[in-house]
Amino acid sequence: VPFFDLKRQYEDIKDKIGFAISEVLESGWFVAGPFVQKFEEEFAKFCGAKHAIGVTSGTTAVYLALKALDIGSDDEVITSAHTFIATAEAISLTGARPVFIDIDKETYNIDPEKIRDFIEEKCRWERKTKSLIDISSKRRVKAILPVHLYGQMADMDPIMEIAQKFGLYVAEDAAQAHGALYNNGEFRKAGSIGNIAAFSFYPSKNLGAYGNGGAVVTNDEGLAEKVRMLINHGQKEKYYHDLLGWNFKMNGF
């Protein structure tokens, strides 16, 4: 018995899928366009966030989230030791160094106390630059990238407290957590808590596409604008390229 029977899923909704595909074909908008824009608006609302930007994959989404935060070759990013390799790949592609922190034995998500231990035992605060510096590598620790596994969110409150104390960004890897809720007295959805978040729509994910795709989600208008530029060759206005960007736009299908 297939663990992911995507064909059976398709049989249940093939009329709707066929109609949706024909709509895209008839419109001529195969890349980005009104169908992607509508999806972005609905997904942002679903996540309880202000902005969602459709991209080519979940890995691309993590990479773009980090690039929007200006993560680069002089930096380190704290992340979970228990995650798919794409998390570490995205960090490494920015030129930064991943710092793997052990997990909580009950949840299998990154352990906030072990993040605190790493900072207190292996880092120092540099007053001049107001930066957290890894003593051994001499790199700046710039962000925490918690990974929400199996639909279960990381313990975000202590992570956000640590980030605020040491001036770190928080980028959520929510590739497996579409619609997941975090409860600290009020419910908040995955992707709406950190500075920025990344989702995957790989076919086997909680919310899968027929193809590949991802999204970057944020409440920060400046970060959203930067991601939109990065996925479109760095241009805000057509033929005026202000950033080094890529062709990472989501397709209409």
CSV table of C-alpha atoms in Angstrom, one decimal:
chain,number,residue,atom,x,y,z
A,1,VAL,CA,0.0,0.0,0.0
A,2,PRO,CA,1.6,3.3,-1.1
A,3,PHE,CA,2.3,5.6,1.9
A,4,PHE,CA,1.4,8.6,-0.3
A,5,ASP,CA,-1.2,7.6,-2.8
A,6,LEU,CA,-1.3,10.8,-4.9
A,7,LYS,CA,-3.0,9.1,-7.8
A,8,ARG,CA,-6.0,8.2,-5.5
A,9,GLN,CA,-6.1,11.7,-4.3
A,10,TYR,CA,-6.2,12.9,-7.9
A,11,GLU,CA,-9.1,10.5,-8.7
A,12,ASP,CA,-11.2,12.2,-6.1
A,13,ILE,CA,-10.7,15.8,-7.4
A,14,LYS,CA,-9.7,15.3,-11.0
A,15,ASP,CA,-12.6,17.4,-12.4
A,16,LYS,CA,-11.6,20.4,-10.2
A,17,ILE,CA,-7.9,19.9,-11.2
A,18,GLY,CA,-8.8,19.7,-14.9
A,19,PHE,CA,-10.9,22.9,-14.7
A,20,ALA,CA,-8.1,24.8,-12.8
A,21,ILE,CA,-5.5,23.7,-15.3
A,22,SER,CA,-7.7,24.8,-18.2
A,23,GLU,CA,-8.2,28.2,-16.6
A,24,VAL,CA,-4.4,28.7,-16.4
A,25,LEU,CA,-3.9,27.5,-20.0
A,26,GLU,CA,-6.7,29.8,-21.4
A,27,SER,CA,-5.4,32.8,-19.5
A,28,GLY,CA,-1.8,32.6,-20.8
A,29,TRP,CA,-0.4,33.3,-17.4
A,30,PHE,CA,1.9,30.3,-16.9
A,31,VAL,CA,4.4,31.9,-14.5
A,32,ALA,CA,3.4,34.2,-11.6
A,33,GLY,CA,0.3,36.2,-12.7
A,34,PRO,CA,-3.2,36.5,-11.2
A,35,PHE,CA,-3.6,32.8,-10.1
A,36,VAL,CA,-0.4,32.9,-8.1
A,37,GLN,CA,-1.4,36.3,-6.6
A,38,LYS,CA,-4.8,34.9,-5.5
A,39,PHE,CA,-3.1,32.0,-3.9
A,40,GLU,CA,-0.6,34.2,-2.1
A,41,GLU,CA,-3.4,36.3,-0.7
A,42,GLU,CA,-5.3,33.2,0.5
A,43,PHE,CA,-2.2,31.5,1.9
A,44,ALA,CA,-1.2,34.7,3.8
A,45,LYS,CA,-4.6,34.9,5.4
A,46,PHE,CA,-4.5,31.1,6.2
A,47,CYS,CA,-1.2,31.6,8.0
A,48,GLY,CA,-2.4,34.7,9.9
A,49,ALA,CA,0.3,36.7,8.2
A,50,LYS,CA,0.3,39.9,6.1
A,51,HIS,CA,2.4,38.6,3.2
A,52,ALA,CA,3.0,35.4,1.3
A,53,ILE,CA,5.2,35.1,-1.8
A,54,GLY,CA,5.0,32.0,-4.0
A,55,VAL,CA,8.3,30.5,-5.0
A,56,THR,CA,9.7,27.4,-6.8
A,57,SER,CA,10.3,25.1,-3.8
A,58,GLY,CA,10.6,24.8,-0.1
A,59,THR,CA,14.4,24.8,-0.3
A,60,THR,CA,14.2,28.0,-2.3
A,61,ALA,CA,11.9,29.5,0.3
A,62,VAL,CA,14.3,28.8,3.1
A,63,TYR,CA,17.2,30.3,1.1
A,64,LEU,CA,15.2,33.4,0.2
A,65,ALA,CA,14.1,33.9,3.7
A,66,LEU,CA,17.7,33.9,4.8
A,67,LYS,CA,18.8,36.2,2.0
A,68,ALA,CA,16.1,38.6,2.8
A,69,LEU,CA,17.6,38.8,6.3
A,70,ASP,CA,21.1,39.6,4.7
A,71,ILE,CA,22.5,36.3,6.0
A,72,GLY,CA,25.9,35.8,4.3
A,73,SER,CA,29.4,34.4,4.5
A,74,ASP,CA,30.5,36.0,7.8
A,75,ASP,CA,27.4,34.6,9.6
A,76,GLU,CA,26.2,31.5,11.5
A,77,VAL,CA,22.6,30.3,11.7
A,78,ILE,CA,21.4,28.2,14.6
A,79,THR,CA,19.2,25.3,13.5
A,80,SER,CA,17.9,21.9,14.5
A,81,ALA,CA,20.2,18.8,14.4
A,82,HIS,CA,17.1,16.8,13.3
A,83,THR,CA,15.8,18.1,10.0
A,84,PHE,CA,15.9,17.3,6.3
A,85,ILE,CA,19.1,18.3,4.6
A,86,ALA,CA,17.4,21.1,2.7
A,87,THR,CA,17.6,23.3,5.9
A,88,ALA,CA,21.4,23.0,6.1
A,89,GLU,CA,21.7,23.3,2.3
A,90,ALA,CA,19.8,26.6,2.3
A,91,ILE,CA,22.0,28.0,5.1
A,92,SER,CA,25.2,26.9,3.3
A,93,LEU,CA,24.1,28.3,0.0
A,94,THR,CA,24.0,31.8,1.6
A,95,GLY,CA,27.7,31.3,2.5
A,96,ALA,CA,26.7,31.1,6.2
A,97,ARG,CA,27.6,28.2,8.6
A,98,PRO,CA,24.9,26.1,10.1
A,99,VAL,CA,25.2,25.5,13.9
A,100,PHE,CA,23.3,22.3,14.8
A,101,ILE,CA,21.6,22.3,18.2
A,102,ASP,CA,20.3,19.1,19.8
A,103,ILE,CA,16.6,18.3,20.1
A,104,ASP,CA,14.1,17.9,22.9
A,105,LYS,CA,13.7,14.2,23.6
A,106,GLU,CA,9.9,14.5,23.8
A,107,THR,CA,9.1,16.6,20.8
A,108,TYR,CA,12.2,16.0,18.5
A,109,ASN,CA,12.2,19.7,17.8
A,110,ILE,CA,15.1,22.0,18.6
A,111,ASP,CA,15.6,22.4,22.4
A,112,PRO,CA,15.6,26.1,23.4
A,113,GLU,CA,17.6,25.4,26.5
A,114,LYS,CA,20.4,23.9,24.4
A,115,ILE,CA,20.3,27.0,22.2
A,116,ARG,CA,20.9,29.0,25.4
A,117,ASP,CA,23.7,26.7,26.5
A,118,PHE,CA,25.5,27.2,23.1
A,119,ILE,CA,25.2,30.9,23.4
A,120,GLU,CA,26.3,31.1,27.0
A,121,GLU,CA,29.2,28.6,26.7
A,122,LYS,CA,30.5,29.1,23.2
A,123,CYS,CA,29.7,32.7,22.2
A,124,ARG,CA,30.6,36.2,23.4
A,125,TRP,CA,28.8,39.6,23.1
A,126,GLU,CA,30.7,42.2,21.1
A,127,ARG,CA,29.6,45.6,22.3
A,128,LYS,CA,31.2,47.6,19.5
A,129,THR,CA,29.1,45.9,16.8
A,130,LYS,CA,26.3,44.7,19.1
A,131,SER,CA,26.8,41.2,17.7
A,132,LEU,CA,26.8,37.7,19.1
A,133,ILE,CA,30.1,36.1,18.1
A,134,ASP,CA,31.0,32.4,18.0
A,135,ILE,CA,34.3,32.2,19.9
A,136,SER,CA,35.7,29.3,17.8
A,137,SER,CA,34.7,30.4,14.3
A,138,LYS,CA,34.8,34.2,14.9
A,139,ARG,CA,31.6,34.4,12.9
A,140,ARG,CA,28.5,36.4,13.8
A,141,VAL,CA,25.6,34.4,15.0
A,142,LYS,CA,22.8,36.1,13.2
A,143,ALA,CA,19.6,34.0,13.2
A,144,ILE,CA,17.8,31.0,14.6
A,145,LEU,CA,16.1,28.7,12.1
A,146,PRO,CA,13.7,26.5,14.1
A,147,VAL,CA,12.2,23.6,12.2
A,148,HIS,CA,8.5,22.6,12.9
A,149,LEU,CA,8.5,18.8,12.4
A,150,TYR,CA,5.6,16.5,11.6
A,151,GLY,CA,3.1,19.3,12.0
A,152,GLN,CA,4.3,20.0,15.6
A,153,MET,CA,5.7,23.5,16.1
A,154,ALA,CA,9.0,24.2,17.9
A,155,ASP,CA,8.7,25.9,21.3
A,156,MET,CA,8.6,29.4,19.9
A,157,ASP,CA,8.2,31.6,23.0
A,158,PRO,CA,11.6,30.8,24.6
A,159,ILE,CA,13.2,30.9,21.1
A,160,MET,CA,11.8,34.3,20.5
A,161,GLU,CA,13.0,35.5,24.0
A,162,ILE,CA,16.5,34.3,23.2
A,163,ALA,CA,16.4,36.0,19.8
A,164,GLN,CA,15.3,39.3,21.3
A,165,LYS,CA,17.9,39.2,24.0
A,166,PHE,CA,20.8,38.6,21.7
A,167,GLY,CA,19.5,40.6,18.6
A,168,LEU,CA,18.9,37.5,16.4
A,169,TYR,CA,16.5,37.0,13.6
A,170,VAL,CA,14.1,34.1,13.6
A,171,ALA,CA,13.2,32.3,10.4
A,172,GLU,CA,10.8,29.5,10.7
A,173,ASP,CA,11.2,26.4,8.6
A,174,ALA,CA,7.5,25.4,8.4
A,175,ALA,CA,7.8,23.0,5.4
A,176,GLN,CA,5.8,20.4,7.4
A,177,ALA,CA,3.6,22.7,9.4
A,178,HIS,CA,0.9,24.2,7.2
A,179,GLY,CA,-1.8,25.3,9.6
A,180,ALA,CA,-0.1,24.1,12.7
A,181,LEU,CA,-1.0,26.0,15.9
A,182,TYR,CA,1.1,27.3,18.7
A,183,ASN,CA,-0.7,27.9,22.0
A,184,ASN,CA,0.7,30.1,24.7
A,185,GLY,CA,-2.6,31.4,25.9
A,186,GLU,CA,-3.6,32.4,22.4
A,187,PHE,CA,-3.3,30.4,19.2
A,188,ARG,CA,-0.9,31.5,16.6
A,189,LYS,CA,-0.1,29.7,13.3
A,190,ALA,CA,3.2,28.4,12.0
A,191,GLY,CA,4.8,31.1,9.9
A,192,SER,CA,3.3,34.1,11.8
A,193,ILE,CA,5.6,34.2,14.8
A,194,GLY,CA,9.2,34.7,13.6
A,195,ASN,CA,10.5,37.5,11.4
A,196,ILE,CA,10.0,35.4,8.3
A,197,ALA,CA,9.0,31.8,7.4
A,198,ALA,CA,9.4,29.2,4.7
A,199,PHE,CA,6.8,26.6,3.5
A,200,SER,CA,7.1,23.8,1.0
A,201,PHE,CA,4.4,22.5,-1.3
A,202,TYR,CA,6.2,19.3,-2.4
A,203,PRO,CA,3.6,16.7,-3.3
A,204,SER,CA,4.0,14.7,-0.1
A,205,LYS,CA,3.8,17.7,2.2
A,206,ASN,CA,0.8,18.5,4.4
A,207,LEU,CA,-0.4,20.9,1.6
A,208,GLY,CA,1.1,19.5,-1.6
A,209,ALA,CA,1.1,20.7,-5.2
A,210,TYR,CA,1.0,18.7,-8.4
A,211,GLY,CA,4.5,19.7,-9.1
A,212,ASN,CA,6.8,21.7,-6.8
A,213,GLY,CA,6.5,25.0,-5.0
A,214,GLY,CA,7.1,26.9,-1.9
A,215,ALA,CA,6.2,30.2,-0.1
A,216,VAL,CA,7.9,32.8,2.0
A,217,VAL,CA,5.6,34.3,4.6
A,218,THR,CA,6.2,37.4,6.7
A,219,ASN,CA,4.5,40.2,8.5
A,220,ASP,CA,7.3,42.6,7.6
A,221,GLU,CA,6.5,44.7,4.5
A,222,GLY,CA,10.2,45.4,3.8
A,223,LEU,CA,11.1,41.7,3.9
A,224,ALA,CA,8.2,40.8,1.6
A,225,GLU,CA,9.2,43.5,-0.9
A,226,LYS,CA,12.8,42.3,-0.9
A,227,VAL,CA,11.7,38.6,-1.5
A,228,ARG,CA,9.5,39.7,-4.4
A,229,MET,CA,12.5,41.5,-5.9
A,230,LEU,CA,14.9,38.5,-5.3
A,231,ILE,CA,12.6,36.0,-7.1
A,232,ASN,CA,12.3,38.3,-10.1
A,233,HIS,CA,15.9,39.0,-11.0
A,234,GLY,CA,16.2,41.7,-8.3
A,235,GLN,CA,13.9,44.1,-10.0
A,236,LYS,CA,11.2,46.3,-8.4
A,237,GLU,CA,10.4,48.1,-11.6
A,238,LYS,CA,10.7,46.3,-15.0
A,239,TYR,CA,14.2,46.3,-16.4
A,240,TYR,CA,15.6,48.2,-13.4
A,241,HIS,CA,17.6,45.6,-11.3
A,242,ASP,CA,18.5,46.9,-7.9
A,243,LEU,CA,19.6,43.5,-6.4
A,244,LEU,CA,21.3,40.4,-7.5
A,245,GLY,CA,18.3,38.1,-7.9
A,246,TRP,CA,17.1,34.9,-9.5
A,247,ASN,CA,14.2,33.5,-11.4
A,248,PHE,CA,12.4,31.8,-8.5
A,249,LYS,CA,8.7,32.7,-9.4
A,250,MET,CA,6.0,30.2,-8.8
A,251,ASN,CA,4.2,28.9,-11.8
A,252,GLY,CA,0.5,29.2,-12.3
A,253,PHE,CA,-0.3,25.5,-12.4
